[in-house]
XYZ file of C-alpha atoms in Angstrom:
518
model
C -215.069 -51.629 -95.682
C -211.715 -51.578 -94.088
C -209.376 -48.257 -94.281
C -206.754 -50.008 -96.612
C -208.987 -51.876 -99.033
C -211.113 -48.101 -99.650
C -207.425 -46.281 -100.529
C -206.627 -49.213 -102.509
C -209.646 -48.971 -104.256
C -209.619 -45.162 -104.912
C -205.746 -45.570 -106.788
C -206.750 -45.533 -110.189
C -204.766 -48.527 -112.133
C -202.255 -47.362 -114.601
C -203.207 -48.352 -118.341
C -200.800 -48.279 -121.064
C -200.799 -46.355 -124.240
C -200.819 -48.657 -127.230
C -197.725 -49.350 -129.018
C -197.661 -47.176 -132.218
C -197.121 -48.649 -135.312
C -193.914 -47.903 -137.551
C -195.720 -46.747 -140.470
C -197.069 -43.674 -138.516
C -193.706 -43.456 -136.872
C -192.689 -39.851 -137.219
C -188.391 -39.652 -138.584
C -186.278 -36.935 -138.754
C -184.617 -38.214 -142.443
C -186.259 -35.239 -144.229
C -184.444 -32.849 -142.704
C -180.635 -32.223 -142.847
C -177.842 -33.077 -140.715
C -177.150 -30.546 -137.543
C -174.175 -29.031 -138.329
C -173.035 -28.582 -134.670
C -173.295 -32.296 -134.184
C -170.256 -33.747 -132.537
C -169.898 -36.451 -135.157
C -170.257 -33.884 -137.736
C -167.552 -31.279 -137.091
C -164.824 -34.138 -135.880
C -165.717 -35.935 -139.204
C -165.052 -32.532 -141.155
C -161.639 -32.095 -138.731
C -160.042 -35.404 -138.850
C -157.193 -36.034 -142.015
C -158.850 -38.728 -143.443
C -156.719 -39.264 -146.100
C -153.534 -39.119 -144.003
C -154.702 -41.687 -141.261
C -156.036 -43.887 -144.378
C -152.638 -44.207 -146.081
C -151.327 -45.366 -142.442
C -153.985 -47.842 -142.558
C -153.925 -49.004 -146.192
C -149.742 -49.560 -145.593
C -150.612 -52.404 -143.549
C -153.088 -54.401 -145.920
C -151.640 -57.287 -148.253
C -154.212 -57.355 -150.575
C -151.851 -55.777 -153.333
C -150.167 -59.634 -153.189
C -153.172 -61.241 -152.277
C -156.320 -60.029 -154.190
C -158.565 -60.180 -151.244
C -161.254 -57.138 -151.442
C -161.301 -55.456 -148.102
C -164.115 -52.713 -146.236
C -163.655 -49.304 -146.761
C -160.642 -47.715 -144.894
C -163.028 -45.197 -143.299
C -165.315 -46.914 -141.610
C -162.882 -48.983 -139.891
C -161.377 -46.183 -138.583
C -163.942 -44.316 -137.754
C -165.571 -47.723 -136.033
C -162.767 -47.468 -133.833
C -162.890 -43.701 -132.885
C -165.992 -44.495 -132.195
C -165.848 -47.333 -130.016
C -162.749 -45.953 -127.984
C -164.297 -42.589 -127.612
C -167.569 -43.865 -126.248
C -166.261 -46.905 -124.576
C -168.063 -49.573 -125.988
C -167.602 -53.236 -126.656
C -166.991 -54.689 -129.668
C -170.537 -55.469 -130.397
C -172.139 -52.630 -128.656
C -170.345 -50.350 -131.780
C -171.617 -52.274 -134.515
C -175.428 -51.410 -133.015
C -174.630 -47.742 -132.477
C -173.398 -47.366 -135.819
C -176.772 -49.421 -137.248
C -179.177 -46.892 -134.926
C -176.951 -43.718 -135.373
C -177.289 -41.374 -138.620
C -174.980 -39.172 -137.526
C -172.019 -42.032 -137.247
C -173.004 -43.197 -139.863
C -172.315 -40.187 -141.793
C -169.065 -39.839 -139.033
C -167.333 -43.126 -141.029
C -168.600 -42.045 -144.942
C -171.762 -43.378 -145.528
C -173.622 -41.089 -147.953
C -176.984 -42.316 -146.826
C -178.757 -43.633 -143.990
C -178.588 -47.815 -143.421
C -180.038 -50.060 -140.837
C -177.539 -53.074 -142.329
C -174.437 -53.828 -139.915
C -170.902 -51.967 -141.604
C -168.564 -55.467 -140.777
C -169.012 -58.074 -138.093
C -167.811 -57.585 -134.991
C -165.372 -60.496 -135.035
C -163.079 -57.862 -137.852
C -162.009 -55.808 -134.656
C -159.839 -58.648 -133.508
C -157.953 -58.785 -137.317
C -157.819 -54.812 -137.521
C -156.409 -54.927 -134.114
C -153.459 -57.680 -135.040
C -153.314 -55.626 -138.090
C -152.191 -52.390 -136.458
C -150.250 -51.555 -133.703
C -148.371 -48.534 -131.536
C -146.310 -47.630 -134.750
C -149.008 -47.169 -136.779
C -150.704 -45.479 -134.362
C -148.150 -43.110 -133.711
C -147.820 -42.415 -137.407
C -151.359 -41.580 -137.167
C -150.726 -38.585 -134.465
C -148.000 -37.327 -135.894
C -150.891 -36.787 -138.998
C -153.032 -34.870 -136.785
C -150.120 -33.005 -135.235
C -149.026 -31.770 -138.463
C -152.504 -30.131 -139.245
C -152.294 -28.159 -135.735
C -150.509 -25.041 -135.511
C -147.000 -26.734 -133.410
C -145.123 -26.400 -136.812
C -146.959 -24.065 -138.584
C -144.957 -20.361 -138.538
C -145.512 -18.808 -141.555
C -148.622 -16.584 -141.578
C -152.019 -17.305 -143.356
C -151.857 -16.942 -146.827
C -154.487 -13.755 -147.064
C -151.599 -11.546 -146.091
C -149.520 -12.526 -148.971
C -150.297 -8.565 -150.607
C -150.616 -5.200 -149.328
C -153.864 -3.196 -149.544
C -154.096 -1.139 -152.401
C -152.825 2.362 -153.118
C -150.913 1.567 -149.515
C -147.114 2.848 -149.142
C -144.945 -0.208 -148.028
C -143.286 0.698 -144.684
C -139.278 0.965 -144.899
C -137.198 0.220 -141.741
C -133.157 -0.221 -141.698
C -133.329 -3.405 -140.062
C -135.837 -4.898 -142.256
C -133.734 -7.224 -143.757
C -132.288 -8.526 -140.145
C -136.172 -8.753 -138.991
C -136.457 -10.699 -142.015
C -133.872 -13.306 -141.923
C -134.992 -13.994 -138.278
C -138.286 -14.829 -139.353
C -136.892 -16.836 -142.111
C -134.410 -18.823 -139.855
C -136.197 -22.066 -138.334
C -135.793 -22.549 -134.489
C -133.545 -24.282 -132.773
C -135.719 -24.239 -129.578
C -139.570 -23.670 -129.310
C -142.647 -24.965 -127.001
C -142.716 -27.220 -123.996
C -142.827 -30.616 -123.279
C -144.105 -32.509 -120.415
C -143.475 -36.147 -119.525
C -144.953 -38.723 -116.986
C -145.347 -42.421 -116.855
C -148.292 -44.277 -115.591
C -149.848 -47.699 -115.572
C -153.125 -48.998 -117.535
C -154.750 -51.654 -115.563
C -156.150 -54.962 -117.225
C -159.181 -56.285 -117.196
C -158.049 -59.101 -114.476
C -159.537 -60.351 -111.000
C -157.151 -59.147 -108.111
C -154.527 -61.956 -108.342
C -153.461 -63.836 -104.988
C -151.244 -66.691 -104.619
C -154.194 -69.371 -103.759
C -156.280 -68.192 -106.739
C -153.719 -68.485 -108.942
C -153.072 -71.970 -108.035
C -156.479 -73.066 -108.065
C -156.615 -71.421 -111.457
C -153.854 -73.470 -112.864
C -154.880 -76.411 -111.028
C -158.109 -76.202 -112.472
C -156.589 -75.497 -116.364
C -154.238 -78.755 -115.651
C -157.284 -80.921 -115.113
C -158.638 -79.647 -118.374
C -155.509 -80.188 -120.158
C -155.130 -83.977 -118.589
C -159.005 -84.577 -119.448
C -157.627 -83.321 -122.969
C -154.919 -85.618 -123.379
C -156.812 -88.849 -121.866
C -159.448 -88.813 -125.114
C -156.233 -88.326 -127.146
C -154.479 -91.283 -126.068
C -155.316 -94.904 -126.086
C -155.551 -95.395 -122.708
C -158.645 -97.588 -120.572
C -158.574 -96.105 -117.588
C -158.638 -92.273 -116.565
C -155.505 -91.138 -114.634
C -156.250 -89.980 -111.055
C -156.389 -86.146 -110.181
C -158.304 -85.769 -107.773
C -160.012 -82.596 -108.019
C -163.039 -82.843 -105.723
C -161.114 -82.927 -102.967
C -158.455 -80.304 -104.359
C -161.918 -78.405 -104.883
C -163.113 -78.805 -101.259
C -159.426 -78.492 -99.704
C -159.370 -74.928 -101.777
C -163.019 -73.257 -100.885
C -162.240 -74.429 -97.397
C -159.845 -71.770 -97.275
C -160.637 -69.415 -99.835
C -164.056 -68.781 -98.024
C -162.981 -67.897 -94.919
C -164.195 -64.342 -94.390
C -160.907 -63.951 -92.043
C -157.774 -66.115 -92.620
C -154.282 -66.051 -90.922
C -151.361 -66.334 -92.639
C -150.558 -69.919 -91.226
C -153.811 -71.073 -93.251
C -153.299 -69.303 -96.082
C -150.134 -71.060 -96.379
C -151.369 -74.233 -95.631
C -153.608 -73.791 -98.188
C -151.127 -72.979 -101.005
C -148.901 -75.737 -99.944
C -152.060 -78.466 -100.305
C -152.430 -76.530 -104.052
C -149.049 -76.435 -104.647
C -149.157 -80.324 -103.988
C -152.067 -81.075 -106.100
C -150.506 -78.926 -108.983
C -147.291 -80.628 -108.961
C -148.537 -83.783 -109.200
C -150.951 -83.245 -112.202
C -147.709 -81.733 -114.239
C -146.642 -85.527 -113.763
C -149.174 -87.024 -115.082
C -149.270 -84.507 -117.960
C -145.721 -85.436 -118.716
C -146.601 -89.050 -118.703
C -149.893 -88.599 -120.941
C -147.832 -86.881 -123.594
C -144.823 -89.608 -123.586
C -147.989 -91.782 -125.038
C -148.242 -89.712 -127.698
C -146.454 -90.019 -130.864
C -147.127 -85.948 -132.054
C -148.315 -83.226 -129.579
C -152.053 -82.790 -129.814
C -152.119 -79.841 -128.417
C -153.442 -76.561 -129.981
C -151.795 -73.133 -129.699
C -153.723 -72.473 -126.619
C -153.706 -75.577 -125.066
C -149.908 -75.507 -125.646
C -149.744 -71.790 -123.881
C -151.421 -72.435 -120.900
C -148.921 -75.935 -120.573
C -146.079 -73.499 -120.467
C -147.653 -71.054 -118.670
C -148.549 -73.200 -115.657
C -145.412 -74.668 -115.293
C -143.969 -71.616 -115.155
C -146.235 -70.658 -112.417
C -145.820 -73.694 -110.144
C -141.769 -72.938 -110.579
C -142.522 -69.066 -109.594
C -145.099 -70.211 -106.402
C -142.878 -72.768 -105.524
C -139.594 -70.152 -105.144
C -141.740 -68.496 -103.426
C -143.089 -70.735 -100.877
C -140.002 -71.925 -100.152
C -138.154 -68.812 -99.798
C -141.483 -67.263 -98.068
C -141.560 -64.183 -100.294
C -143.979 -62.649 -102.563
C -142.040 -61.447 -105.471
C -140.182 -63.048 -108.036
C -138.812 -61.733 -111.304
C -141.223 -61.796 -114.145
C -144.027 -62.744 -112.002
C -147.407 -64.439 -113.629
C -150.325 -62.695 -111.750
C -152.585 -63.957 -114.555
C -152.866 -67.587 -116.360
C -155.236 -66.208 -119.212
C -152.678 -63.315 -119.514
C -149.375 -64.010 -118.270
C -147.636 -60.886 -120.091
C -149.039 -58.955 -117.312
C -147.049 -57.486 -114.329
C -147.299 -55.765 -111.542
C -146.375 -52.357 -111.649
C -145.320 -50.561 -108.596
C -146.768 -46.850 -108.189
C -146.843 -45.798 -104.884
C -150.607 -44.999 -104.654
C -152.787 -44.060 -101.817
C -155.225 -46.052 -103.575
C -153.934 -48.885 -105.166
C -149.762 -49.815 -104.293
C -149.637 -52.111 -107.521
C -151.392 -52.079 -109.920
C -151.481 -55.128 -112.924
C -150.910 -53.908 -116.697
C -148.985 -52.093 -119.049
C -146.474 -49.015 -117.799
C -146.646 -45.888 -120.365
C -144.656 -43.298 -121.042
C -146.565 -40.049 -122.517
C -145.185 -37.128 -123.561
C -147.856 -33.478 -123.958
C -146.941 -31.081 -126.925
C -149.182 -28.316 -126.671
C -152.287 -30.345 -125.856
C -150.996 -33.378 -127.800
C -150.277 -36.906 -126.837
C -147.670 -39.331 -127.727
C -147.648 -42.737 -126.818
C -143.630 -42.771 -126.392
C -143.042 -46.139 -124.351
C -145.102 -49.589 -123.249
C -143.242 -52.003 -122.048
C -145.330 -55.074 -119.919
C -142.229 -54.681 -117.058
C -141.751 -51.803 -114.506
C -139.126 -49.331 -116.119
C -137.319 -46.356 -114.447
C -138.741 -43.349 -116.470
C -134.857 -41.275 -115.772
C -133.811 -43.295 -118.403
C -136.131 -42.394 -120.898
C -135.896 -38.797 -121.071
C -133.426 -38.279 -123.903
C -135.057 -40.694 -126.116
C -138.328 -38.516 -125.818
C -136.333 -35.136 -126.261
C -135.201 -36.637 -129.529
C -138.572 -37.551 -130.522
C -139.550 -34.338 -129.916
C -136.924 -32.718 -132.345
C -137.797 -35.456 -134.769
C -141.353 -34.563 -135.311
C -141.679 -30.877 -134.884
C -137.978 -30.216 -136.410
C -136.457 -28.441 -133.323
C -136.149 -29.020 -129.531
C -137.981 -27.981 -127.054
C -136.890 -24.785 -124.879
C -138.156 -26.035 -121.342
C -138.999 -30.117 -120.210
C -141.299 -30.238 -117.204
C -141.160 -33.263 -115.227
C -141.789 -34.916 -111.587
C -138.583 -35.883 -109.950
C -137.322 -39.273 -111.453
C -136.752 -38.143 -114.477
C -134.520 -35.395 -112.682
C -130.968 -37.371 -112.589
C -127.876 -35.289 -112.759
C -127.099 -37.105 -116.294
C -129.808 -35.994 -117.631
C -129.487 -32.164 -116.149
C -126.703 -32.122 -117.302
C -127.358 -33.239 -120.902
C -130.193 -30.955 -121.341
C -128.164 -27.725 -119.899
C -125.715 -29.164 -122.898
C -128.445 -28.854 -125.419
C -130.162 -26.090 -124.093
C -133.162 -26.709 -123.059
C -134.243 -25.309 -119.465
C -135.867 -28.083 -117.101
C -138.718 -27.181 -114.508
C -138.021 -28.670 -111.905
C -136.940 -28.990 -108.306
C -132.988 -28.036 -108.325
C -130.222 -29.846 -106.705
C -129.016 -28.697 -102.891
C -130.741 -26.987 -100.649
C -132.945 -24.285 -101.122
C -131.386 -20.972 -99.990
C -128.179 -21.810 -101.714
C -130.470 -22.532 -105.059
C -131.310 -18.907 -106.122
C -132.786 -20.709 -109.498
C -136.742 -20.941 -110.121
C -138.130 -24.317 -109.606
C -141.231 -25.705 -110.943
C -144.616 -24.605 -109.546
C -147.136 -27.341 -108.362
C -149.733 -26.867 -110.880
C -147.220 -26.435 -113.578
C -147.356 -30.348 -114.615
C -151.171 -30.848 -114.230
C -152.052 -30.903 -118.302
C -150.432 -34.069 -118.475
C -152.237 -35.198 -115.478
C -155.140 -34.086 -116.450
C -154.985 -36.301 -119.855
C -154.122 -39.366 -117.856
C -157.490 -38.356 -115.752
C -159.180 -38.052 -118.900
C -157.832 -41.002 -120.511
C -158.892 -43.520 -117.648
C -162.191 -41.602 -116.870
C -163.727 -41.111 -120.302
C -162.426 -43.489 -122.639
C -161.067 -46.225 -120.415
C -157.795 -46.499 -120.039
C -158.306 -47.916 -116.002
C -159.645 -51.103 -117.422
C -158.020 -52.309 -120.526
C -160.693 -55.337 -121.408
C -158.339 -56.767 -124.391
C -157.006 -60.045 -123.399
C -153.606 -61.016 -125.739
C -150.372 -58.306 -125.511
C -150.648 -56.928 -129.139
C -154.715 -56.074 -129.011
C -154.095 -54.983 -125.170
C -151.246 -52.193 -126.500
C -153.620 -51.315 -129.600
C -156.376 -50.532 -127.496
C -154.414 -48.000 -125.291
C -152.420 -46.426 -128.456
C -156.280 -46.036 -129.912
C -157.191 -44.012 -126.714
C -154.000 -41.432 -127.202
C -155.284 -41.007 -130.678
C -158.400 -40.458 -129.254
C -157.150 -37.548 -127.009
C -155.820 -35.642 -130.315
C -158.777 -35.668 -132.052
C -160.835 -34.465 -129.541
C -158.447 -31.958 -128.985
C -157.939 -31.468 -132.735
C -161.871 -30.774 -132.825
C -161.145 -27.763 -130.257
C -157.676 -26.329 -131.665
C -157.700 -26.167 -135.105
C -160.929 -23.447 -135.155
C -159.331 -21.501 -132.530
C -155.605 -21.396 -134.147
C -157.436 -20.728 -137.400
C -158.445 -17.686 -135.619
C -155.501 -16.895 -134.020
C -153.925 -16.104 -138.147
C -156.991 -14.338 -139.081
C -156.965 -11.913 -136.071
C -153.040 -11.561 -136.441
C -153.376 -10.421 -140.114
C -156.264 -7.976 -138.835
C -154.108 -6.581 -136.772
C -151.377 -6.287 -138.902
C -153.626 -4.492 -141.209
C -155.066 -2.236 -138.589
C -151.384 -0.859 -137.904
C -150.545 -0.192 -141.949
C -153.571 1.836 -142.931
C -153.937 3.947 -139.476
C -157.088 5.071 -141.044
C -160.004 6.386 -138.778
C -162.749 5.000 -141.498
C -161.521 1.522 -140.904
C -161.630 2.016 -136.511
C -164.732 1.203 -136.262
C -164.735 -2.161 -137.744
C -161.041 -3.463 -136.759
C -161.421 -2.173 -133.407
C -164.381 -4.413 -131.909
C -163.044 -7.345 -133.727
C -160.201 -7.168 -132.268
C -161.210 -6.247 -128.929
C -163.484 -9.466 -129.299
C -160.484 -11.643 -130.276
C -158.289 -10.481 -126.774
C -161.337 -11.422 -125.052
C -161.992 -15.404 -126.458
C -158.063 -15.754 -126.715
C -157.527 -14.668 -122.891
């Protein structure tokens, strides 16, 4: 017997285990909840009832009648799928398999039935929007401890048979503490761009693309109209003419041009017979999609066309994308990536916290939008800041000189040159929070690849990840500043009674406080 065929022979074979049955299927149900669960402790952190009134502002069924789901759940569908980065239907079978997100969006008891079809995120996304959104943080900022100065409520009396402490300036102390500020905290700015969910565009793609959507349209309007024979288009050959070129693992520029003139060609004359097909028709048949993309290619021919002539590759308002033409291409200046093709944000970091302050679809110079976030700032917390921190755009002399008129102290790099600058200028790591939540936002919960295709869902979906950043960091801040006024009034205490019998209690608790708080 042959070497091989003996150590085949002496591999036992592999059998399988029988599947077990799901009556004898062993559940956890009889026991309770883990308390330390993440879905449990954000569920018992996040103001339900505040981001529920946000929510229910937005619903017509006060005029209407209609009976709608439960508030909760679709918010806490959401939080879910944004925080785990799932698809649409991917959520809807977590929440059916998971008890603990289940209990995470209010259910009182365990259910293998769906919560809402899939298809509702589309509606609850036309349904909200950055607004709303916004409203929502400002929520969750109000139960952190930004605007919370008073001190917790357990210090309201004095221990017993305790003397109260005089001092002369008691009053002045007093009215200090009473007086609001006028300037308190940081703020930190930066702009960046969220990438959509689009195929690298290039001039010859695009073309074929339209191309392609033209021949659907004319198809379209031929079983529309009354006509015998089929107009011409031909789109074999603008097929063959366009892989000819498009395959080529190396192409000059000469044939790459050649190419998107044949395209161009092809394009153009399909328009025409468009035009003629719909001078048939007595009403427009088209749909609201059909009668987007009609624009929308048009446009694009006009766009390539500029640009083929004038042998240039950028034009104002450019379409890089037929099925989404509201996106641009942003400029950033990478290493990685020079332009990138989506939405430009401005965010703005209070103490850990996100706002979404600007989208806009076009490239905008962040130096103008400083003062309008300042403001914001003041609006929500109820005073400015007391220093800005921000890269170098934002550092114009109008706005240096408007926030040395209000007061507030920018870090940053100063005007002239440096030994006749005696002032401090920022440090390098002294902006990395807010780089760090971009990092976060486009690692964890996907912010690089925005997968919504229309402009309202597409600027939901990335106003639904900055909520997302609050309430994870609401989950970590609210326990610890919580703390922060328990250990405060401990040590308050500790200083009135002075006793020796009470050392040996107050003393390791606060020595353990210093220690989690550094």
């Amino acid at each position: 017997m042959p070497k091989a065929s003996k150590t085949r022979a002496s591999k036992q074979a592999y059998v399988s285990t029988n599947q077990p049955l799901l009556d004898g299927f062993v559940t956890p149900f009889s026991k309770h909840l883990n308390e330390s669960n993440r879905w449990v402790v954000l569920a018992a952190k996040i103001p339900w009832d505040e981001l529920v009134s946000v929510y229910r502002k937005q619903l017509a069924n006060a005029k209407t009648g209609a009976s709608s789901i439960n508030p909760r759940v679709v918010l806490g569908s959401l939080i879910i799928k944004h925080m785990c980065n799932l698809s649409d239907r991917e959520v809807i079978d977590q929440i059916q398999e998971n008890m603990y997100m289940q209990y995470f969006i209010g259910y009182n008891s365990f259910s293998d039935e769906a919560p809402f079809d899939s298809s509702l995120f589309v509606e609850i996304r036309n349904r909200l929007g950055i607004e709303q959104i916004n409203a929502m943080n400002e929520k969750i900022i109000s139960l952190s401890h930004l605007n919370k100065v008073t001190p917790i409520s357990i210090e309201a009396e004095d221990p017993p048979n305790t003397p109260p402490l005089v001092d002369a300036s008691t009053n002045e102390k007093q009215a200090n503490i009473e007086a609001p500020p006028t300037h308190k905290g940081k703020l930190l700015l930066d702009a960046t761009a969220c990438p959509q969910d689009i195929r690298y565009p290039t001039d010859l793609n695009l073309l074929n693309d339209a191309r392609e959507k033209s021949e659907e349209l004319i198809d379209f309007l031929y079983a529309s109209s009354s006509l015998s024979k089929r107009p011409r288009t031909y789109r074999e050959n603008a097929r063959k003419l366009y892989l000819n070129t498009a395959q080529k693992r190396k192409k000059s520029n000469k044939e790459i041009r050649k190419g998107i003139k044949k395209q161009l060609n092809f394009l153009t004359r399909n328009i025409k017979v468009m035009h003629s097909l719909l001078d048939e028709c007595e009403v427009i048949p088209f749909d609201g999609g059909q009668q987007k993309y009609f624009f929308v290619i048009q446009t694009l021919l006009d766009q390539q066309g500029y640009m083929f002539k004038n042998k240039t590759h950028s034009v104002e308002h450019r379409i890089v994308s037929i099925h989404q033409p509201h996106v641009r291409p942003i400029v950033r200046g990478k290493a990685t990536a020079n332009v990138e093709f989506g939405a430009k944000v401005q965010v703005s970091l209070m103490d850990g916290y996100a706002f979404l302050e600007d989208l806009s679809w076009e490239a905008f110079n962040e130096g103008t939008r400083l003062i309008k976030a300042v403001e914001q700032f003041k609006r929500r917390l109820g005073y400015y800041p007391k220093e800005v921190a921000a890269d170098q755009i934002y550092c114009t002399r109008e706005n240096r000189k408007w926030l040395k008129d209000v007061g507030i102290t920018l870090r940053a790099k100063p005007l002239g040159r440096p030994p006749a600058v005696k002032t401090e200028h920022v440090s390098p790591g002294e902006r990395n929070p807010i780089e760090g939540k971009f990092g976060q936002a486009k690692t964890a919960y996907g912010m690089n690849r925005i997968k919504a295709r229309l402009q309202n869902t597409s600027e939901f979906w990335i106003a639904t990840i900055v909520l997302v950043l609050n309430l994870v960091k609401l989950t970590r801040a609210v326990p610890y500043s919580l703390l922060s006024k328990m250990m405060n009034y401990i040590c308050s205490m500790a200083k009135k009674l002075s006793e020796p019998s009470t050392s040996f209690v107050i003393d390791p608790v606060i020595r353990i406080y210093k220690f989690r708080h550094v």
